[in-house]
PDB file of C-alpha atoms in Angstrom:
ATOM      1  CA  MET A   1     -11.786  15.885 -21.007  1.00  0.00           C
ATOM      2  CA  ALA A   2     -11.123  14.221 -24.340  1.00  0.00           C
ATOM      3  CA  ASP A   3      -9.571  17.380 -25.833  1.00  0.00           C
ATOM      4  CA  SER A   4      -7.226  17.923 -22.903  1.00  0.00           C
ATOM      5  CA  MET A   5      -6.160  14.268 -22.975  1.00  0.00           C
ATOM      6  CA  SER A   6      -5.544  14.023 -26.738  1.00  0.00           C
ATOM      7  CA  ARG A   7      -1.873  14.945 -26.413  1.00  0.00           C
ATOM      8  CA  TYR A   8      -1.205  11.939 -24.152  1.00  0.00           C
ATOM      9  CA  LYS A   9      -0.791   8.345 -25.303  1.00  0.00           C
ATOM     10  CA  LEU A  10      -0.371   6.607 -21.955  1.00  0.00           C
ATOM     11  CA  ALA A  11      -1.419   7.169 -18.347  1.00  0.00           C
ATOM     12  CA  VAL A  12       0.301   5.008 -15.712  1.00  0.00           C
ATOM     13  CA  PHE A  13      -1.240   4.696 -12.259  1.00  0.00           C
ATOM     14  CA  ASP A  14       0.245   3.350  -9.054  1.00  0.00           C
ATOM     15  CA  LEU A  15      -1.981   0.730  -7.448  1.00  0.00           C
ATOM     16  CA  ASP A  16      -1.665   1.409  -3.708  1.00  0.00           C
ATOM     17  CA  GLY A  17      -2.790   4.821  -2.608  1.00  0.00           C
ATOM     18  CA  THR A  18      -3.796   5.920  -6.105  1.00  0.00           C
ATOM     19  CA  ILE A  19      -6.318   3.390  -7.392  1.00  0.00           C
ATOM     20  CA  LEU A  20      -6.834   1.383  -4.214  1.00  0.00           C
ATOM     21  CA  ASN A  21      -7.108   2.591  -0.649  1.00  0.00           C
ATOM     22  CA  THR A  22      -5.063  -0.166   0.980  1.00  0.00           C
ATOM     23  CA  LEU A  23      -4.112   1.667   4.179  1.00  0.00           C
ATOM     24  CA  ASP A  24      -6.566  -0.052   6.526  1.00  0.00           C
ATOM     25  CA  ASP A  25      -5.490  -3.577   5.546  1.00  0.00           C
ATOM     26  CA  LEU A  26      -1.810  -2.619   5.648  1.00  0.00           C
ATOM     27  CA  TYR A  27      -2.210  -0.961   9.049  1.00  0.00           C
ATOM     28  CA  ASP A  28      -4.101  -3.937  10.481  1.00  0.00           C
ATOM     29  CA  SER A  29      -1.456  -6.364   9.172  1.00  0.00           C
ATOM     30  CA  VAL A  30       1.459  -4.313  10.513  1.00  0.00           C
ATOM     31  CA  SER A  31      -0.299  -4.064  13.875  1.00  0.00           C
ATOM     32  CA  GLU A  32      -0.831  -7.825  14.051  1.00  0.00           C
ATOM     33  CA  ALA A  33       2.801  -8.556  13.156  1.00  0.00           C
ATOM     34  CA  LEU A  34       4.068  -6.061  15.748  1.00  0.00           C
ATOM     35  CA  ARG A  35       1.669  -7.420  18.381  1.00  0.00           C
ATOM     36  CA  LYS A  36       2.821 -11.001  17.705  1.00  0.00           C
ATOM     37  CA  ALA A  37       6.458  -9.910  18.107  1.00  0.00           C
ATOM     38  CA  GLY A  38       5.699  -8.069  21.344  1.00  0.00           C
ATOM     39  CA  PHE A  39       6.652  -4.705  19.831  1.00  0.00           C
ATOM     40  CA  PRO A  40       4.818  -1.448  20.503  1.00  0.00           C
ATOM     41  CA  LEU A  41       2.154  -0.618  17.951  1.00  0.00           C
ATOM     42  CA  GLN A  42       2.462   2.273  15.534  1.00  0.00           C
ATOM     43  CA  THR A  43      -0.210   4.841  14.781  1.00  0.00           C
ATOM     44  CA  GLU A  44      -1.948   4.775  11.428  1.00  0.00           C
ATOM     45  CA  ASP A  45      -0.085   7.969  10.477  1.00  0.00           C
ATOM     46  CA  GLU A  46       3.259   6.363  11.350  1.00  0.00           C
ATOM     47  CA  VAL A  47       2.456   3.373   9.165  1.00  0.00           C
ATOM     48  CA  ARG A  48       1.278   5.660   6.349  1.00  0.00           C
ATOM     49  CA  MET A  49       4.574   7.558   6.465  1.00  0.00           C
ATOM     50  CA  ALA A  50       6.545   4.284   6.203  1.00  0.00           C
ATOM     51  CA  LEU A  51       4.714   3.168   3.052  1.00  0.00           C
ATOM     52  CA  GLY A  52       5.936   3.486  -0.504  1.00  0.00           C
ATOM     53  CA  ARG A  53       9.298   1.748  -0.451  1.00  0.00           C
ATOM     54  CA  GLY A  54       8.269  -1.894  -0.129  1.00  0.00           C
ATOM     55  CA  PHE A  55       7.354  -4.186   2.730  1.00  0.00           C
ATOM     56  CA  GLN A  56      10.889  -4.656   4.047  1.00  0.00           C
ATOM     57  CA  HIS A  57      11.254  -0.884   4.503  1.00  0.00           C
ATOM     58  CA  LEU A  58       7.769  -0.676   6.035  1.00  0.00           C
ATOM     59  CA  ILE A  59       8.587  -3.211   8.729  1.00  0.00           C
ATOM     60  CA  HIS A  60      12.057  -1.771   9.303  1.00  0.00           C
ATOM     61  CA  GLU A  61      10.477   1.617   9.997  1.00  0.00           C
ATOM     62  CA  CYS A  62       7.835   0.133  12.297  1.00  0.00           C
ATOM     63  CA  VAL A  63       9.969  -2.077  14.563  1.00  0.00           C
ATOM     64  CA  PRO A  64      11.898  -0.419  17.395  1.00  0.00           C
ATOM     65  CA  ASP A  65      15.326   1.015  16.551  1.00  0.00           C
ATOM     66  CA  GLY A  66      18.072  -1.524  17.149  1.00  0.00           C
ATOM     67  CA  THR A  67      15.847  -4.567  16.599  1.00  0.00           C
ATOM     68  CA  ASP A  68      17.866  -7.702  15.929  1.00  0.00           C
ATOM     69  CA  PRO A  69      17.846  -8.390  12.153  1.00  0.00           C
ATOM     70  CA  ASP A  70      16.514 -11.933  12.699  1.00  0.00           C
ATOM     71  CA  ARG A  71      13.557 -10.612  14.750  1.00  0.00           C
ATOM     72  CA  GLU A  72      12.921  -7.972  12.108  1.00  0.00           C
ATOM     73  CA  ALA A  73      12.949 -10.650   9.382  1.00  0.00           C
ATOM     74  CA  GLU A  74      10.541 -12.778  11.425  1.00  0.00           C
ATOM     75  CA  THR A  75       8.241  -9.778  11.886  1.00  0.00           C
ATOM     76  CA  LEU A  76       8.359  -9.134   8.132  1.00  0.00           C
ATOM     77  CA  SER A  77       7.482 -12.768   7.460  1.00  0.00           C
ATOM     78  CA  ASN A  78       4.556 -12.595   9.893  1.00  0.00           C
ATOM     79  CA  PHE A  79       3.364  -9.346   8.316  1.00  0.00           C
ATOM     80  CA  GLU A  80       3.502 -10.854   4.816  1.00  0.00           C
ATOM     81  CA  ALA A  81       1.492 -13.898   5.921  1.00  0.00           C
ATOM     82  CA  VAL A  82      -1.170 -11.786   7.634  1.00  0.00           C
ATOM     83  CA  TYR A  83      -1.382  -9.337   4.731  1.00  0.00           C
ATOM     84  CA  ALA A  84      -1.631 -12.134   2.159  1.00  0.00           C
ATOM     85  CA  ALA A  85      -4.638 -13.519   4.048  1.00  0.00           C
ATOM     86  CA  HIS A  86      -6.299 -10.143   4.673  1.00  0.00           C
ATOM     87  CA  CYS A  87      -5.179  -7.809   1.867  1.00  0.00           C
ATOM     88  CA  ALA A  88      -8.707  -7.405   0.537  1.00  0.00           C
ATOM     89  CA  ASP A  89     -10.693  -7.202   3.779  1.00  0.00           C
ATOM     90  CA  LYS A  90     -11.068  -3.410   3.711  1.00  0.00           C
ATOM     91  CA  THR A  91      -9.241  -2.437   0.511  1.00  0.00           C
ATOM     92  CA  ARG A  92     -11.432  -0.642  -2.008  1.00  0.00           C
ATOM     93  CA  PRO A  93     -10.972   1.577  -5.055  1.00  0.00           C
ATOM     94  CA  TYR A  94     -11.047   5.270  -4.262  1.00  0.00           C
ATOM     95  CA  ASP A  95     -14.352   6.953  -5.081  1.00  0.00           C
ATOM     96  CA  GLY A  96     -14.449   7.964  -8.735  1.00  0.00           C
ATOM     97  CA  ILE A  97     -11.135   6.427  -9.797  1.00  0.00           C
ATOM     98  CA  LEU A  98     -12.646   3.667 -11.929  1.00  0.00           C
ATOM     99  CA  ASP A  99     -14.887   6.151 -13.747  1.00  0.00           C
ATOM    100  CA  ALA A 100     -11.921   8.493 -14.255  1.00  0.00           C
ATOM    101  CA  ALA A 101      -9.819   5.677 -15.723  1.00  0.00           C
ATOM    102  CA  ALA A 102     -12.679   4.695 -18.025  1.00  0.00           C
ATOM    103  CA  GLU A 103     -12.953   8.315 -19.244  1.00  0.00           C
ATOM    104  CA  ILE A 104      -9.222   8.442 -19.903  1.00  0.00           C
ATOM    105  CA  ARG A 105      -9.390   5.205 -21.916  1.00  0.00           C
ATOM    106  CA  LYS A 106     -12.466   6.478 -23.749  1.00  0.00           C
ATOM    107  CA  SER A 107     -10.460   9.514 -24.869  1.00  0.00           C
ATOM    108  CA  GLY A 108      -7.996   7.162 -26.598  1.00  0.00           C
ATOM    109  CA  VAL A 109      -5.275   7.154 -23.953  1.00  0.00           C
ATOM    110  CA  HIS A 110      -3.901   3.759 -22.976  1.00  0.00           C
ATOM    111  CA  THR A 111      -3.810   3.039 -19.261  1.00  0.00           C
ATOM    112  CA  ALA A 112      -1.526   0.860 -17.170  1.00  0.00           C
ATOM    113  CA  VAL A 113      -1.036   0.031 -13.514  1.00  0.00           C
ATOM    114  CA  LEU A 114       2.395  -0.177 -11.920  1.00  0.00           C
ATOM    115  CA  SER A 115       2.918  -1.711  -8.485  1.00  0.00           C
ATOM    116  CA  ASN A 116       5.756  -3.133  -6.437  1.00  0.00           C
ATOM    117  CA  LYS A 117       3.498  -5.950  -5.180  1.00  0.00           C
TER     118      LYS A 117
END
């Protein structure tokens, strides 16, 4: 691996969905916020598809179309509170990612993590 990596100086990884499997905690937190608001729940696949553009977008995609902006903001606030308290309940590094990052660093490539959190 060292030879193939020698032409690179830096490897940048996203945190969610690349290093950490955060889906279960995100799904549980979205579900709790929707439940508290009296909205229908989303499937795990629907939540997965809404990820990647920040929490405001996530909640916007998960509340029913036409939801009053104040109710949507309240649901976002509830989601953020639940997720802050439970963001590490089920979240774990993906199998092998820490070893892979260590190998990359060992080959002389600097590593960094970029996240919108």
